[in-house]
Coordinates of C-alpha atoms in Angstrom, one line a residue:
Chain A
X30 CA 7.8 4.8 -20.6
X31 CA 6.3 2.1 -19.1
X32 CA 7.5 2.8 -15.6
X33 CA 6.0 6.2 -16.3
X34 CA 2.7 5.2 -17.5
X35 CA 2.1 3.0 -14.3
X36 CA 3.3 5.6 -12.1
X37 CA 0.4 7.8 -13.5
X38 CA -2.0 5.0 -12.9
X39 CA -1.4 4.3 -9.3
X40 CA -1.4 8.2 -8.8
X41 CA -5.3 8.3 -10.4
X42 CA -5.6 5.4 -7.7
X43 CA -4.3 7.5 -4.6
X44 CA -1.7 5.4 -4.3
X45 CA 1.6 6.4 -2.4
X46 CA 5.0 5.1 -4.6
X47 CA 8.2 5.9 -2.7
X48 CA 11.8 4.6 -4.0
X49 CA 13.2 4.1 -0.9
X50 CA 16.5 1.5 1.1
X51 CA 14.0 -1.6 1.4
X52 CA 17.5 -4.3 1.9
X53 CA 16.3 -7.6 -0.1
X54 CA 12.8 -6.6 -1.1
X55 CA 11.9 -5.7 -4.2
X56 CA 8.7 -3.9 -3.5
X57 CA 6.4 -3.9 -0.4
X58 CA 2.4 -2.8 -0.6
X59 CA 1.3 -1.3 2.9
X60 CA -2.7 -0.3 2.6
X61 CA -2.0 2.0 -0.7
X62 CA 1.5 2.7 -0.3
X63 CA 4.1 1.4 -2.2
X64 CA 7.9 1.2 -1.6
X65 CA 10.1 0.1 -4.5
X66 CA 13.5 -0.7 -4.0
X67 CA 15.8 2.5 -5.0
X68 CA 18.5 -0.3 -6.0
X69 CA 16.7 -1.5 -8.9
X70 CA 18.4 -1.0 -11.8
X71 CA 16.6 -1.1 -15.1
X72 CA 12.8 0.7 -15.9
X73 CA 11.8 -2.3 -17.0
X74 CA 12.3 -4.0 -13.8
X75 CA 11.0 -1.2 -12.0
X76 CA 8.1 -1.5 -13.7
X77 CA 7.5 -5.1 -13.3
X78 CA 7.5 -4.6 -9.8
X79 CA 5.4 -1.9 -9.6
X80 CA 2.4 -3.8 -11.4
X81 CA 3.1 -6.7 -8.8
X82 CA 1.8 -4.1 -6.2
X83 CA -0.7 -2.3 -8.0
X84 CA -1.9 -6.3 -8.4
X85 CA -1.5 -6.4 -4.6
X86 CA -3.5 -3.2 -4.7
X87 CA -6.2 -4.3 -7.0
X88 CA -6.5 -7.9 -5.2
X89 CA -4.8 -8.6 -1.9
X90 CA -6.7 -8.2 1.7
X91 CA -4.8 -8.6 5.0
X92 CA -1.5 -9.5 6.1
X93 CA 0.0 -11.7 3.7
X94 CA 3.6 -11.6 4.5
X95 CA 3.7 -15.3 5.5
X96 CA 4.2 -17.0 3.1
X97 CA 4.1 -20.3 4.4
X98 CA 0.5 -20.3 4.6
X99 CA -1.4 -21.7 1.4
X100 CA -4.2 -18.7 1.5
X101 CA -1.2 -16.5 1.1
X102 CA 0.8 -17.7 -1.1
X103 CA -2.5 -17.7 -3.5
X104 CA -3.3 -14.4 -3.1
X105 CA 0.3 -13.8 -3.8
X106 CA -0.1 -15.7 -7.5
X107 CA -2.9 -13.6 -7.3
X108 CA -1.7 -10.2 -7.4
X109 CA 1.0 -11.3 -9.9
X110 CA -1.2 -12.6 -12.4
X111 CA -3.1 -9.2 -12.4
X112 CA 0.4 -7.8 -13.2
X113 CA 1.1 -10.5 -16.0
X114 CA -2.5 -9.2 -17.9
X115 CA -1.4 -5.8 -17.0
X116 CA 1.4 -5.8 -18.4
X117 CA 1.7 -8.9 -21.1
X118 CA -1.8 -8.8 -22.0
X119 CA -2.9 -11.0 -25.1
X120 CA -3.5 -9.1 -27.3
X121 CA 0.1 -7.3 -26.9
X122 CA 1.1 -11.0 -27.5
X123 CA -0.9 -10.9 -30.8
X124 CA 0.7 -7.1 -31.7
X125 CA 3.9 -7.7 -30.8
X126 CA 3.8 -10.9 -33.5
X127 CA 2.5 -8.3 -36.1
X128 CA 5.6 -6.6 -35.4
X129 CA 7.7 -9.6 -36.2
X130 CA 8.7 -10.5 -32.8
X131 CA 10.4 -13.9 -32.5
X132 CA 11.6 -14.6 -29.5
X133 CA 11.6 -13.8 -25.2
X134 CA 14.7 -11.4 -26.0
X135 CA 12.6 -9.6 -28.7
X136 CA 9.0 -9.2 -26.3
X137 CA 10.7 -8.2 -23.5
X138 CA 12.4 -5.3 -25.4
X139 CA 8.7 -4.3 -27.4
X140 CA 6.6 -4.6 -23.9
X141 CA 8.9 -3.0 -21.9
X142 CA 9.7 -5.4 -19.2
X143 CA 12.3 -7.9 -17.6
X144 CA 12.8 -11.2 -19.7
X145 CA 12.6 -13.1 -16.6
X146 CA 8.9 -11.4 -16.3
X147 CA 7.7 -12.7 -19.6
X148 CA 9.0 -16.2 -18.7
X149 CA 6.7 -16.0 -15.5
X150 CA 3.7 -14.5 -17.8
X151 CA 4.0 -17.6 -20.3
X152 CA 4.4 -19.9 -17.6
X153 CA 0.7 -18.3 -16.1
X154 CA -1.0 -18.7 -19.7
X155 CA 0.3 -22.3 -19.8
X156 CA -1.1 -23.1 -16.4
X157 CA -4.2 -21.2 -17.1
X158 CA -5.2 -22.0 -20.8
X159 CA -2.8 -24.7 -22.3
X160 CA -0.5 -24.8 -24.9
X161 CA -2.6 -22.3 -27.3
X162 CA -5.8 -19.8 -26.8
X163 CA -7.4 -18.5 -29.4
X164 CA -8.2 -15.2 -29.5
X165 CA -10.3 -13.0 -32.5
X166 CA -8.8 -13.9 -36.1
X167 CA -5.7 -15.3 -34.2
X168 CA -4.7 -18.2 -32.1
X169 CA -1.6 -17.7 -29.3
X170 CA 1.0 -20.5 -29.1
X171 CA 2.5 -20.2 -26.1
X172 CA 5.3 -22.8 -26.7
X173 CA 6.6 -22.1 -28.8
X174 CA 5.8 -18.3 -28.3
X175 CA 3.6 -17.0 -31.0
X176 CA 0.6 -15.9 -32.7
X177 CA -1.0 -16.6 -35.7
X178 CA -3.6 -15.7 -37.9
X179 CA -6.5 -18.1 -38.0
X180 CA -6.5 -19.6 -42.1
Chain B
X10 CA 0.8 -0.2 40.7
X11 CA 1.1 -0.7 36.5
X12 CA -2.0 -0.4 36.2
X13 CA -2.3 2.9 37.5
X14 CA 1.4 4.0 35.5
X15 CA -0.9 2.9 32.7
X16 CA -3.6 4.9 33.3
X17 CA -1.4 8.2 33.9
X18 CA 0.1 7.4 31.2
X19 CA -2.8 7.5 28.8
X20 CA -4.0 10.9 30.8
X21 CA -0.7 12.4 29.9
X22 CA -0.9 11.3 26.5
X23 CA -5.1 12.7 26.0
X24 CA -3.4 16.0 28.0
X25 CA -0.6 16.4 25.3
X26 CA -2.5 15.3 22.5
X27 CA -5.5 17.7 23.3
X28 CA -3.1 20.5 23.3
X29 CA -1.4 19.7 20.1
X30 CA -4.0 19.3 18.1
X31 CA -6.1 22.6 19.9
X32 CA -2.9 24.7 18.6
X33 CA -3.3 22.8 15.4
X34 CA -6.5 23.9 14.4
X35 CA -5.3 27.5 15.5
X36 CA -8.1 28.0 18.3
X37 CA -6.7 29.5 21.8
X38 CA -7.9 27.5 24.7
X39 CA -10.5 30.0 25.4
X40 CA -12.0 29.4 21.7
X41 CA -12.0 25.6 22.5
X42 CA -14.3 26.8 25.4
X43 CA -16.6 29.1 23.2
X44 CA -16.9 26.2 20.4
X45 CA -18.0 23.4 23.1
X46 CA -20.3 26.0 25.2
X47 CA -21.8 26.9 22.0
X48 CA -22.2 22.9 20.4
X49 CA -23.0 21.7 24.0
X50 CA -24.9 24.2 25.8
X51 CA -22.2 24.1 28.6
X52 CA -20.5 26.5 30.8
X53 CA -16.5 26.0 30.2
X54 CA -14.1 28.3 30.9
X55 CA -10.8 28.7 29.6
X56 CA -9.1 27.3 33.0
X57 CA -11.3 24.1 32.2
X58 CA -9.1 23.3 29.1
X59 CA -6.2 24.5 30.8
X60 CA -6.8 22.1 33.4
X61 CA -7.5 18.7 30.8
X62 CA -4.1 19.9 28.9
X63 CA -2.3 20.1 32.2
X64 CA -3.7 16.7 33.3
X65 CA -5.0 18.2 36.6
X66 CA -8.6 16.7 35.3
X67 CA -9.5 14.6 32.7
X68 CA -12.4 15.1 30.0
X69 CA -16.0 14.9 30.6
X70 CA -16.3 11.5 28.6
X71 CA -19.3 13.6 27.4
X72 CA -17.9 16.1 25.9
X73 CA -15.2 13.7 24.1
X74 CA -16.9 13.2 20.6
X75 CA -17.8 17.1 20.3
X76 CA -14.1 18.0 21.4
X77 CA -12.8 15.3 18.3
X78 CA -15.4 17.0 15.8
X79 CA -14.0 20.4 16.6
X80 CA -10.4 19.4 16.3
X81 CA -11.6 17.4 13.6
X82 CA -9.4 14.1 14.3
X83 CA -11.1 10.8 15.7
X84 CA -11.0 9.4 19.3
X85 CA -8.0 6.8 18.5
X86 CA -6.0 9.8 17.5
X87 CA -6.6 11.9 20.7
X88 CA -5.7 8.7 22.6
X89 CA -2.4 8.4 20.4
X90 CA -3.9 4.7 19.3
X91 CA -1.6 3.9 16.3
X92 CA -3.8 1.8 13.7
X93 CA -1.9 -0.6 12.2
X94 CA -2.1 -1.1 8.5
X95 CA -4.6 -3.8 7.4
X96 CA -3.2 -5.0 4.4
X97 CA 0.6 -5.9 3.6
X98 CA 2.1 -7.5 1.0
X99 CA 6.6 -8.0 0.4
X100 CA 8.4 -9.2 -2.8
X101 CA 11.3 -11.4 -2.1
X102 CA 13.2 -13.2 -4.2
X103 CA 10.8 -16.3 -4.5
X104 CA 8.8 -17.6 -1.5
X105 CA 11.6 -17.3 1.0
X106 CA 10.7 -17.1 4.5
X107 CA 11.4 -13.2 6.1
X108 CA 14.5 -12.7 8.5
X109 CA 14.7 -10.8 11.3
X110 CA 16.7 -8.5 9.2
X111 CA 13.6 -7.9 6.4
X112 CA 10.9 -7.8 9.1
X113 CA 12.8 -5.0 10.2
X114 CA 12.6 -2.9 6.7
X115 CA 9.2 -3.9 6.8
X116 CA 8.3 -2.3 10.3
X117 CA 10.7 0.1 9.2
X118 CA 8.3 1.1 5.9
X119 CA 4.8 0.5 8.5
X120 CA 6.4 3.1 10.4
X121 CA 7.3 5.7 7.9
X122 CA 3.7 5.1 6.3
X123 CA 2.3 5.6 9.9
X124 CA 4.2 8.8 10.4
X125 CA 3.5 10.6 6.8
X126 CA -0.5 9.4 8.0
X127 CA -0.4 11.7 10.8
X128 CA 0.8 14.6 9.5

């Protein structure tokens, strides 16, 4: 579903996705086209990867493929932060608690993505707005995960 | 000696690229003529583009542009200049540094992306 729904987003883009043999990678952006490795087995995966590269789309400019270089590796964090607000926004994070969701296990399942994802998205809102955030009527914990109402 | 290799090399390359994309757009080489005679006010004859797709002569470098407008492709492609992508991006399994064996699949993907942009 998930998968799905970004596919139809980078298509209203103009963006090229092709599952293709790309050996270790995962995914690769070249100037609006997008491999994704065939190999990949779950959606949820698949679709993780594909918001990394529509983040790449959305953020990244020139040849970033070394990675040893500080500029890079930033516009790197870059792109996959745009995927962890795409795709693990906050207020999903204050719906999914609505819906009784307890635990990494239980998010991963409602959003549709890989576990291993959310644990990078929490690790980005801890970096980026410490241990809570408050949001509307609610305020996010994000250790331990979860959101309540405001009293 | 290279140098001039080179430059027959790039004359071959205009020659073939000229007839290519001529019998792409459907015109015969005597409607090439008619179309730039008509845009340029010129004189050309059929044997004239015969002779640039041949390599015998090369272009009037003043009749380039109008030639690319009518075949409607730019000068880089008529020259068989390959642009390389501006902006590229890999996922690996955290920050590792690329092999041999990846940059390959890269080039590999920068080629197949180049080839789908010319059709």
């Amino acid at each position: 579903m998930l998968y799905e729904e970004l596919l139809i987003e980078a298509n209203h883009e103009g963006l090229n996705v092709y599952e293709r043999n790309i050996g270790n990678f995962k995914g690769l952006y070249v100037d609006g086209n997008i491999a994704l490795n065939h190999a990949i087995e779950t959606r949820a995966e698949k679709a993780c990867v594909l918001a990394e590269e529509l983040g790449h789309y959305h953020t990244t400019c020139g040849n970033i493929l070394d990675q040893s270089k500080a500029v890079n590796r930033k516009q790197e964090r870059r792109a996959r932060a745009w995927a962890y607000e795409r795709l693990v926004s906050l207020p999903s994070l204050i719906d999914a608690s609505k819906h009784g969701i307890r635990n990494r296990y239980e998010l991963a399942e409602f959003l549709g993505v890989s576990e291993r994802f959310i644990e990078g998205a929490i690790q980005y809102y801890r970096e980026r707005h410490g241990l809570y955030r408050e949001m509307g009527d609610y305020i996010i914990y994000f250790e331990p995960l979860g959101a309540l109402k405001k009293l | 000696m290279d140098k001039i290799d080179s430059m027959d090399r790039i004359k071959m390359t205009v020659a073939n690229n000229l007839k290519t994309y001529r019998l792409k757009k459907n015109l015969t080489q005597k409607q090439l003529a008619d179309e730039i005679n008509l845009r340029l006010n010129t004189n050309l004859k059929h044997n004239t583009i015969s002779a640039w797709e041949n390599g015998t002569n090369s272009i009037d470098t003043s009749m380039l542009k109008t030639i690319c407008d009518i075949l409607e492709i730019d000068i880089n492609t008529l020259y068989g200049v390959k642009q390389m992508p501006t902006t590229i991006a890999a996922h690996l399994p955290e920050g590792t540094e690329l092999t041999n064996e990846e940059m390959k699949q890269v080039n590999d993907f920068i080629q197949f992306i180049i080839s789908k942009r010319d059709k």
